[in-house]
JSON list of C-alpha atoms in Angstrom, two decimals:
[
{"chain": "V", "resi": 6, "resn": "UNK", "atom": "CA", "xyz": [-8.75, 13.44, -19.08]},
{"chain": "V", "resi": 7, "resn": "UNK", "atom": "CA", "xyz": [-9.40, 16.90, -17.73]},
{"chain": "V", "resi": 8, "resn": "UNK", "atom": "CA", "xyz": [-10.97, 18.59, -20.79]},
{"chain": "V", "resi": 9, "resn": "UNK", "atom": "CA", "xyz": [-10.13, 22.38, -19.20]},
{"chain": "V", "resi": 10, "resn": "UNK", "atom": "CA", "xyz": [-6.79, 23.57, -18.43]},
{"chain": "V", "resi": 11, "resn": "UNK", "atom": "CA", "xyz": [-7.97, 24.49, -15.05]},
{"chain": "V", "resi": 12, "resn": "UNK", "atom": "CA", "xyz": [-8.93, 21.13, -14.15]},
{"chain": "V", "resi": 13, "resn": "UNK", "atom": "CA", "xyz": [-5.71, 20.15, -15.81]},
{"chain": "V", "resi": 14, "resn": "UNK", "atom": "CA", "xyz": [-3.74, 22.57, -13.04]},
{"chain": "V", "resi": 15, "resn": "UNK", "atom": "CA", "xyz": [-5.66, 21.42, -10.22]},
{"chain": "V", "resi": 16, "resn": "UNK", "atom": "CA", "xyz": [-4.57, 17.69, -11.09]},
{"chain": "V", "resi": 17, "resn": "UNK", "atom": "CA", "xyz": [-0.90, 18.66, -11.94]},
{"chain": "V", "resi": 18, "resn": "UNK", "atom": "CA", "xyz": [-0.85, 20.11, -8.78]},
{"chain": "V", "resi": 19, "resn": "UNK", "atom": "CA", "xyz": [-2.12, 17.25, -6.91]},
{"chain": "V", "resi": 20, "resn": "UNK", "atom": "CA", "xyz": [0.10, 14.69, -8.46]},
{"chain": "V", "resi": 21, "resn": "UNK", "atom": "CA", "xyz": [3.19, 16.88, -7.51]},
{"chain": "V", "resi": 22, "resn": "UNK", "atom": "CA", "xyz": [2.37, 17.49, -4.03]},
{"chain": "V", "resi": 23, "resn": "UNK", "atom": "CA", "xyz": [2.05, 13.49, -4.41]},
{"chain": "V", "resi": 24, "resn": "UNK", "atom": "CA", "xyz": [5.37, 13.14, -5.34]},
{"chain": "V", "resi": 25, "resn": "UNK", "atom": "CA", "xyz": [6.75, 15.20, -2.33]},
{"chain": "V", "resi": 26, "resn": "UNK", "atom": "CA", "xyz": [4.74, 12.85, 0.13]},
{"chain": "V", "resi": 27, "resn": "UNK", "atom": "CA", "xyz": [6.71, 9.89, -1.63]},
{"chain": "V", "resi": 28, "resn": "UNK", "atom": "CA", "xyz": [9.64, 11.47, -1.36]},
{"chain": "V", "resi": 29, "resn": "UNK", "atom": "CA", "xyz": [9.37, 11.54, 2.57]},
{"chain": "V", "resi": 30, "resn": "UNK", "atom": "CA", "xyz": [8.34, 8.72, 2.43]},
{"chain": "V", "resi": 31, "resn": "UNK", "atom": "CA", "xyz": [11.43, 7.39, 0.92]},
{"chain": "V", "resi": 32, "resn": "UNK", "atom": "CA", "xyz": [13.90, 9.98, 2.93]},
{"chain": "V", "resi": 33, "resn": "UNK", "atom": "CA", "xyz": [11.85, 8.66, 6.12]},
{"chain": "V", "resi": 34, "resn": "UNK", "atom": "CA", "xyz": [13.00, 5.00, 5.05]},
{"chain": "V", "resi": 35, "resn": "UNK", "atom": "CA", "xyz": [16.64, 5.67, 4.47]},
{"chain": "V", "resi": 36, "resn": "UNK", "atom": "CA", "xyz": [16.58, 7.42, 7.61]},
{"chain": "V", "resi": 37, "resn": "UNK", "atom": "CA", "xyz": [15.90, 4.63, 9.54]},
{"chain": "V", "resi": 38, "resn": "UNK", "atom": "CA", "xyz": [12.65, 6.45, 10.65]},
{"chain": "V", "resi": 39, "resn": "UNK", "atom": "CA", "xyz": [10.04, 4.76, 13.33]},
{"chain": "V", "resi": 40, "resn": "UNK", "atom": "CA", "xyz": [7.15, 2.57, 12.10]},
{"chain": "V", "resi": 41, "resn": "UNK", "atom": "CA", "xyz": [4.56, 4.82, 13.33]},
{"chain": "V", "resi": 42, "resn": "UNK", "atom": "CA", "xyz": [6.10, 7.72, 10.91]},
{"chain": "V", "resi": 43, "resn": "UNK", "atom": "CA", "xyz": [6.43, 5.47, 7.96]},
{"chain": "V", "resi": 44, "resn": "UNK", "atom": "CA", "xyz": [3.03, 4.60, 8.45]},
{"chain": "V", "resi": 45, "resn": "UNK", "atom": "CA", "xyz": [1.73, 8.04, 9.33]},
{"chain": "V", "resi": 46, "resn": "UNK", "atom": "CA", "xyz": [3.61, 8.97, 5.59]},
{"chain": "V", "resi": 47, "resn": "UNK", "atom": "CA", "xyz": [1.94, 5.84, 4.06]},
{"chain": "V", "resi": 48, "resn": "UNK", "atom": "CA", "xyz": [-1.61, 6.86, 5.02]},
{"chain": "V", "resi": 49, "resn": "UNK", "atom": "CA", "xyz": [-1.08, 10.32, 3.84]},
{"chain": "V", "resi": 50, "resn": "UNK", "atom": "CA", "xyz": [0.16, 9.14, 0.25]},
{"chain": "V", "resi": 51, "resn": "UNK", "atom": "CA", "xyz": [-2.41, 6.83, 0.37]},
{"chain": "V", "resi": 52, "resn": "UNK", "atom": "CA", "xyz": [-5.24, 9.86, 0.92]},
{"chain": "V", "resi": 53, "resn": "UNK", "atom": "CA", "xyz": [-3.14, 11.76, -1.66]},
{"chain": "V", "resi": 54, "resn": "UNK", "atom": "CA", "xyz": [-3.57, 8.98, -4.00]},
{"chain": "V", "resi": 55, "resn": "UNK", "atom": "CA", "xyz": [-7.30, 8.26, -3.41]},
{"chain": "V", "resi": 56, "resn": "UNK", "atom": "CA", "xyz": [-8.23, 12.31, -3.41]},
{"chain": "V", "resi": 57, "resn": "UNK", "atom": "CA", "xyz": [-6.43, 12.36, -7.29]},
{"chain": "V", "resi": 58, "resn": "UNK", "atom": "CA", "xyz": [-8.65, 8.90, -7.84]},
{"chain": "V", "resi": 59, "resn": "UNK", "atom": "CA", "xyz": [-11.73, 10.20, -7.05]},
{"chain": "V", "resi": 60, "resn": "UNK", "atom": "CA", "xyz": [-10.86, 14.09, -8.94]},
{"chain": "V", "resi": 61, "resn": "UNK", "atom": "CA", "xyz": [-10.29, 11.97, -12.28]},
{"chain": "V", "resi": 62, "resn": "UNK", "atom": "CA", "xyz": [-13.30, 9.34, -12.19]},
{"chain": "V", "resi": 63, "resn": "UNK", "atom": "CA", "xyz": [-15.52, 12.48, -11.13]},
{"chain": "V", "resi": 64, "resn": "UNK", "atom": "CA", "xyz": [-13.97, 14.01, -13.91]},
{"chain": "V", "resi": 65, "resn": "UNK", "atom": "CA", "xyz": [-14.72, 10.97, -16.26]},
{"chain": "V", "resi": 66, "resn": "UNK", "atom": "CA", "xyz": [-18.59, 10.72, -15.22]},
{"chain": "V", "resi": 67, "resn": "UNK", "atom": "CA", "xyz": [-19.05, 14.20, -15.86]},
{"chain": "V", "resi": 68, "resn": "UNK", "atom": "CA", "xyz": [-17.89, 14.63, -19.16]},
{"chain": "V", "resi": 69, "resn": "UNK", "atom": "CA", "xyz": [-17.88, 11.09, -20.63]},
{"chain": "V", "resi": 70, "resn": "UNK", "atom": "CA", "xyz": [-21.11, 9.42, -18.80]},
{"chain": "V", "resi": 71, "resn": "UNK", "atom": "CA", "xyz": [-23.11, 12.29, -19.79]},
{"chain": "V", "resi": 72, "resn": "UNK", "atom": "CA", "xyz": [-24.70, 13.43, -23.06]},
{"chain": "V", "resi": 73, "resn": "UNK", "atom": "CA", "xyz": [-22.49, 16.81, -23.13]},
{"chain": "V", "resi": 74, "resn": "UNK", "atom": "CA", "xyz": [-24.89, 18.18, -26.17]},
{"chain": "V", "resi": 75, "resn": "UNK", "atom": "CA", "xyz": [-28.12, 18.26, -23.67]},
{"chain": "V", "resi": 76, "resn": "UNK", "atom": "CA", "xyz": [-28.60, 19.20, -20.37]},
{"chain": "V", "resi": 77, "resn": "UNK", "atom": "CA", "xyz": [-29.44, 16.41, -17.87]},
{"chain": "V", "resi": 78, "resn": "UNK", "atom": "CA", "xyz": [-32.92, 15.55, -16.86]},
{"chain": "V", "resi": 79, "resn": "UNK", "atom": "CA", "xyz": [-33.47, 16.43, -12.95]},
{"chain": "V", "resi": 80, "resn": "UNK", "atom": "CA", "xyz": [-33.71, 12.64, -12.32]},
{"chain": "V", "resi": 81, "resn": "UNK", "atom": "CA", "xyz": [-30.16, 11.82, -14.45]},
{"chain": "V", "resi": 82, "resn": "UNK", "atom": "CA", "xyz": [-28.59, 14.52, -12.31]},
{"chain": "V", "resi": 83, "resn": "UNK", "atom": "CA", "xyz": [-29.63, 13.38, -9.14]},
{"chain": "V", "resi": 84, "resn": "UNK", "atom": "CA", "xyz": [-28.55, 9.82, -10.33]},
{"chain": "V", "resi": 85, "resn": "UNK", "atom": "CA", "xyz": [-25.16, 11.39, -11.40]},
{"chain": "V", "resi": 86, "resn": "UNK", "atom": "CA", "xyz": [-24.48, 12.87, -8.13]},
{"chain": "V", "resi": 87, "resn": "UNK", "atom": "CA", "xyz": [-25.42, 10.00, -6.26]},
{"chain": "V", "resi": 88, "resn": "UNK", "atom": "CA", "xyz": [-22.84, 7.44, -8.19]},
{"chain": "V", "resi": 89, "resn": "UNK", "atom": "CA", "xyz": [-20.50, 9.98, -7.65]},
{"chain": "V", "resi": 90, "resn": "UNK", "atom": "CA", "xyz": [-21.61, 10.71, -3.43]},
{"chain": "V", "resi": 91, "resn": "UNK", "atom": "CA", "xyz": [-21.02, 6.91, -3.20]},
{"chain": "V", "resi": 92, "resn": "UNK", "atom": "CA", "xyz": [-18.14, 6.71, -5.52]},
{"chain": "V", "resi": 93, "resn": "UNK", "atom": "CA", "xyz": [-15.92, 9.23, -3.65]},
{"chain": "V", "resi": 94, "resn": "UNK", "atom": "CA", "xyz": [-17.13, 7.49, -0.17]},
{"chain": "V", "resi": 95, "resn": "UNK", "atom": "CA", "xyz": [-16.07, 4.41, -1.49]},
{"chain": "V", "resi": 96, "resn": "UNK", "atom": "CA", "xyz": [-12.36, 5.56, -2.55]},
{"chain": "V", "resi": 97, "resn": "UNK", "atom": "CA", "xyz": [-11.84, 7.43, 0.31]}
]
């Protein structure tokens, strides 16, 4: 998954902030809390979700798509970022 601890930290960090977005989510609910703030909580765990999505498949296309032991042609990095311009579009 994220091959440097950095990128590790930036992902741990995501998924917690995650987990606070579900959990007002689920204090909204047994609140009895109005649709449009359940959904407002919904769409934001939903971004939360798709942001981590698109962090890890960039991730994987990077290191694991790639031949890591030579550096990329101009054409096969252009490609790369391309996949990955309409990738993140795409999950977004």
């Amino acid at each position: 998954m994220a091959h440097v601890v950095e990128e590790k930290q930036k992902l741990l960090h995501r998924v917690r902030r995650l987990r606070g977005q579900i959990e007002a989510l689920e204090r909204a609910l047994e609140a009895d809390a109005g649709c449009i703030e359940v959904m407002k909580l919904l769409t934001s765990g939903r971004g939360a979700i798709n942001g981590l999505m698109a962090e890890v498949v960039d991730d994987h296309i990077r290191m694991h798509m790639t031949d890591a032991g030579r550096k990329p042609s101009r054409a096969e990095a252009q490609a790369t970022e391309e996949l990955l311009d309409v990738l993140r579009t795409y999950i977004r």
